[in-house]
Each structure stands twice: as C-alpha cells, then as structure tokens.
Coordinates of C-alpha atoms in Angstrom, one line a residue:
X1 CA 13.0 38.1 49.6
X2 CA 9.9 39.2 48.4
X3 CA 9.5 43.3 47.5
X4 CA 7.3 43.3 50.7
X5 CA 9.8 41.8 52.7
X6 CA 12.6 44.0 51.1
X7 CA 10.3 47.1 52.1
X8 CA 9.8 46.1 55.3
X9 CA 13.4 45.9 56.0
X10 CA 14.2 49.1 54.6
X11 CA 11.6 50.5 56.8
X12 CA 13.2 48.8 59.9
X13 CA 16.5 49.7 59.1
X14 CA 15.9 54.1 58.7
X15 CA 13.3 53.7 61.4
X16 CA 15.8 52.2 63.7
X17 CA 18.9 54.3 62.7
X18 CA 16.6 57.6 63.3
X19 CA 15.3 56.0 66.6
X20 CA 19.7 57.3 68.1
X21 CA 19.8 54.5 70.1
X22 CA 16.0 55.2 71.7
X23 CA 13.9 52.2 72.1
X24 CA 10.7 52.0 70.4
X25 CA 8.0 49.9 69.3
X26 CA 8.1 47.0 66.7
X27 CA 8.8 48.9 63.2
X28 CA 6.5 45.9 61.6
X29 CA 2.6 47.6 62.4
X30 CA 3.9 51.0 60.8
X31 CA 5.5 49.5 57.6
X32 CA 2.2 47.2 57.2
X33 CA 0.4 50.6 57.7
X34 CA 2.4 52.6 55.2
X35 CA 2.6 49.8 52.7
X36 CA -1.7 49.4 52.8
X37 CA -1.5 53.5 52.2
X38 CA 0.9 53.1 49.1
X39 CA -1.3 49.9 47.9
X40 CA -4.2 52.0 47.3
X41 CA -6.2 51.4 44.2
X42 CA -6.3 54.9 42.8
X43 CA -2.7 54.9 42.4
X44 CA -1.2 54.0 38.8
X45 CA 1.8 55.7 39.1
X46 CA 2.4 56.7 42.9
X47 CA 2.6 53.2 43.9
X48 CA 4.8 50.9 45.9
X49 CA 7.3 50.7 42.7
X50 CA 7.7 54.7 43.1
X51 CA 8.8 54.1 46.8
X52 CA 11.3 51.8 45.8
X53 CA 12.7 53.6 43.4
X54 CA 12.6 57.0 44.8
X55 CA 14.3 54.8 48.1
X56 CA 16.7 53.5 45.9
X57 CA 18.0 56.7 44.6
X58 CA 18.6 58.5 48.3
X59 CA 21.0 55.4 48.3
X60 CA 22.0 56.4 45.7
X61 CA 22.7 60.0 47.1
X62 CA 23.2 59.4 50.2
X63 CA 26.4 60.5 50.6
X64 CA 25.3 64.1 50.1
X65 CA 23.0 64.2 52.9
X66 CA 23.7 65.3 56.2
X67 CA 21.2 62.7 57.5
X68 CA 20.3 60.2 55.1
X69 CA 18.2 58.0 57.3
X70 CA 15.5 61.0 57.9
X71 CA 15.3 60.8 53.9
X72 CA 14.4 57.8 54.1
X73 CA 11.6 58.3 56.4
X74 CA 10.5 61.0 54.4
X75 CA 10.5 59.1 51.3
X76 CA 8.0 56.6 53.1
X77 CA 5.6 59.4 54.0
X78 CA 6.1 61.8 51.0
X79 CA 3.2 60.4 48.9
X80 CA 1.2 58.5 52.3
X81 CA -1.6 60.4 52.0
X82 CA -2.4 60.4 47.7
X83 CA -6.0 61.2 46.5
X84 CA -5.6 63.0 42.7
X85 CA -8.8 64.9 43.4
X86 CA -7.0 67.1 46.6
X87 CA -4.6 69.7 46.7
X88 CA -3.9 69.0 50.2
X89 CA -1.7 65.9 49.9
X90 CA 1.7 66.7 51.0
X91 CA 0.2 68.6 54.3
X92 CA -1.5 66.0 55.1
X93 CA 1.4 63.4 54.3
X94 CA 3.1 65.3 56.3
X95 CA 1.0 65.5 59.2
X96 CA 0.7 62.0 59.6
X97 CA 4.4 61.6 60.0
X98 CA 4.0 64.0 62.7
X99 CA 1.3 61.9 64.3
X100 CA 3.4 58.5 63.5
X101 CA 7.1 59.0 64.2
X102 CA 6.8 60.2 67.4
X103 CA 4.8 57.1 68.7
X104 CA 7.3 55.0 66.6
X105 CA 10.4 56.0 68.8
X106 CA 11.7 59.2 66.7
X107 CA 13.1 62.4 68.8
X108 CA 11.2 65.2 68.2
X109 CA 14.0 66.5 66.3
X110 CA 13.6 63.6 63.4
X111 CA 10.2 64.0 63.4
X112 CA 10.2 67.9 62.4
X113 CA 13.2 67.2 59.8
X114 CA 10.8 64.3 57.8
X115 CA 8.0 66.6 58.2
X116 CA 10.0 70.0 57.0
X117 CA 11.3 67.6 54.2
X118 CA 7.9 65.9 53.1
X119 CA 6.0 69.6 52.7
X120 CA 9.4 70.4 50.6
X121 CA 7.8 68.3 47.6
X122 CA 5.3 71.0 47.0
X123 CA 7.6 73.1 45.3
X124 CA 11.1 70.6 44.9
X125 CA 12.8 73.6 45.7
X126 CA 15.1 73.1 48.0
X127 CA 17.2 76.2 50.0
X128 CA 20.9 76.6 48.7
X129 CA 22.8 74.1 51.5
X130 CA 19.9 72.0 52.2
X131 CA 21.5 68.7 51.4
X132 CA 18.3 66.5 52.8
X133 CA 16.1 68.1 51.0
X134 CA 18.4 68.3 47.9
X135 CA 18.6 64.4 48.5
X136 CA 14.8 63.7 48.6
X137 CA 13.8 66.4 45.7
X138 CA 16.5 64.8 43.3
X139 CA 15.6 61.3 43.8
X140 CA 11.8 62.2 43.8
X141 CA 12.2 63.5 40.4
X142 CA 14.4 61.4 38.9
X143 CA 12.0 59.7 36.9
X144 CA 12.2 62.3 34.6
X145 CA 15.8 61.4 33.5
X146 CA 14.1 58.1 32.3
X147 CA 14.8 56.5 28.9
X148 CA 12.0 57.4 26.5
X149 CA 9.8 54.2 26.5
X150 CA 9.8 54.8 31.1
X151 CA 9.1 58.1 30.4
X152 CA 5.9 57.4 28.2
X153 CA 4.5 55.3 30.8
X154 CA 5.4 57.5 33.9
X155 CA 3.3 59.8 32.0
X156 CA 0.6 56.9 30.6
X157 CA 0.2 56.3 34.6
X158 CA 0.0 60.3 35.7
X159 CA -2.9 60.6 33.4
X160 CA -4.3 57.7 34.7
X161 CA -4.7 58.8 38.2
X162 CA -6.6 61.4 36.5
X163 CA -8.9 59.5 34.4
X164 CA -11.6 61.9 35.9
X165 CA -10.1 64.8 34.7
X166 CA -11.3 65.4 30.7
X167 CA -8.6 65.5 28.5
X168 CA -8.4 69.2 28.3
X169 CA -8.1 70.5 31.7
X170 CA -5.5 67.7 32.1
X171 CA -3.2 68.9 29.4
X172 CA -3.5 72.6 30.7
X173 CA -2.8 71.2 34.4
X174 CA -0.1 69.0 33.0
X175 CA 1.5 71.7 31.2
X176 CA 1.3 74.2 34.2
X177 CA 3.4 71.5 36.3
X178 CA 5.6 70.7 33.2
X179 CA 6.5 74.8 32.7
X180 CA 6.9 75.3 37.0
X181 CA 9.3 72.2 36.5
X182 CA 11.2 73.8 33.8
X183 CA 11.0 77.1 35.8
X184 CA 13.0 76.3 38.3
X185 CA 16.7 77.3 38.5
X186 CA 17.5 74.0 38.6
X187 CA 16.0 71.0 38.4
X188 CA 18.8 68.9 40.4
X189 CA 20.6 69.8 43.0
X190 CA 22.8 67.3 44.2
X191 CA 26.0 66.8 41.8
X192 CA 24.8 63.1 41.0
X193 CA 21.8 64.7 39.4
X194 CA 23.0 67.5 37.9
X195 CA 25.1 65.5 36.0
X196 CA 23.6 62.0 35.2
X197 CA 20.1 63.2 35.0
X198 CA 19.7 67.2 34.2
X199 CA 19.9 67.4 30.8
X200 CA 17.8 64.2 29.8
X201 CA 15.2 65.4 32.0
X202 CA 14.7 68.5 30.8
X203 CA 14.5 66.8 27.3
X204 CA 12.0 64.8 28.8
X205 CA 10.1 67.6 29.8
X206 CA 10.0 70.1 26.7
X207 CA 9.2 67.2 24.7
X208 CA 6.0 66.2 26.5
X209 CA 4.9 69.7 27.3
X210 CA 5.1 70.2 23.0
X211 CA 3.4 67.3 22.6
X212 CA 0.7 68.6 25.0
X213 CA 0.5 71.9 23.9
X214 CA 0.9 71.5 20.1

C-alpha cells in the first residue's frame, strides 16, 4: 500500500474503534480532508511523515494509555490547523476536531477527550496520571531522541517553516522553546520514553540550544 492508503486505514481503523459501536459516516471524506491539511505547502517539517511517525509511536505506547484509539485521533488533529506565523494553532486544531468528530460518529465523550488532549501540546505537560496525554506528549516529542544526522534535519526543517523569520529572532524564539523544553520536570512521561528516549533527547536539546546561543 501506498503511505496514503496506509493513512487512510489508520484513520478508519481509530475513527471506527472511537465510534463504540455507533454508526457513522464513511471515514474516507475526513481522512482526504485531514490529509490535504497536513499536505500544505508551508510545512517542511509538520508534514504527513510527522503524522506517521508521531502515529507510530502511540503504537508504540499504547499499552500505557487508557484509551489509545482517542490518541490516535488526536494525533491526526494535533498539528491540522499549522500556519508558523500564528500563535493560535493548537486552539484552533483543536476546535476543528470539535466541529469534525462529532459529525464523524464520535460520542461527545471522545470528542472532548481528542480536544482536551490536542490543546495539551501547548505546554507537553501532561497532569501526573494522565496516561493519554502522557501517550500523545511522548510520542509528539520523540523526535528529539533522534540520532544526530535526524536531529539536524528536524531542526534544518523547523527553521524552514520560518524562513520569514530573520535569523536572530529565530535563534532567540528557538532558544526560548529549547530552555521551556528543558524546563520541564520531565520531558517523558511514559516509562518507554523515560527510558529509551530521555537522556538522548535532552543531549539533543542542550546541544542545539549552545550551538544557538554561542
């Protein structure tokens, strides 16, 4: 299968599952909907390789999460709604779920859990016990474990996305995300992360944050 067909089934599949039985319409017009969004041409990095990578470590995960099919979902819409130059992108991510889910067959229950869960990757700073979101935050930020020559180009496609930013408010920006990342109490929650990708990441993180500031 192509990665478009192999999205489109993964789609189906949490859709489905988080439907409980319900019936609903055909999953296809929403994945085709979702899949134009993460298409879009401003993206570099926050692109439909993200979403299959981020998907493929809540499988990774999933065991830890007390509903791992509303992960998913939120994984779909947790970048939807990407334009560099706003601040507003995970509210508005979020919202659409709200709009979406609802007409796709999902209780009301679901929906409010993808929403709650999608606003969550503001901060990635999940409440103690909050095993979705400790699901979705690790995998969403697992990049950062990456071997040094992924990491270089995760960060080669961030600072393409904001090619209109000169080079000096981007490495003060940069560096203000880098030092709230390293601010956090932990930067994995789930024991998977803690473990396989903690202390690379936070290699990852000094090392590029010198490299900005120095």
């Amino acid at each position: 299968m192509t990665d478009a067909l192999t999205l489109r089934t993964r789609w189906q599949d949490a859709l489905v599952a988080a439907r409980r039985g319900a019936p609903g319409p055909d999953p296809a017009p929403y994945a085709d909907n979702l899949l134009a969004r993460w298409a879009e041409s401003q993206r570099r990095y926050h692109t439909t390789a993200h979403l299959t990578q981020v998907l493929d470590r809540v499988d990774t995960l999933a065991g830890h999460a007390a509903d791992p099919d509303l992960v998913r979902l939120a994984v779909w819409f947790h970048d939807a709604v990407y334009r560099p130059d706003r601040t507003e992108n995970e509210e508005r991510s979020a919202a659409l779920a709200e709009r979406a889910l609802p007409e796709a067959g999902v209780p009301g229950a679901g929906v409010a859990e993808v929403a709650r869960l999608v606003r969550l990757t503001v901060t990635h700073d999940p409440a103690d016990g909050d095993t979705n979101g400790e699901v979705l935050c690790d995998a969403d930020l697992a990049i950062l474990a990456a071997g040094p020559r992924e990491y270089a180009a995760y960060a080669a496609q961030v600072r393409e996305e904001y090619g209109f930013v000169p080079d000096d408010a981007f490495r003060e920006g940069r560096a203000a995300v880098l030092r709230q990342l390293l601010g956090l109490p932990r930067l994995f929650r789930t024991p998977h992360g803690v473990a396989e990708w903690g202390p690379r990441a936070r290699q990852n993180l000094m090392t590029e944050l010198e490299l900005l500031t120095h």
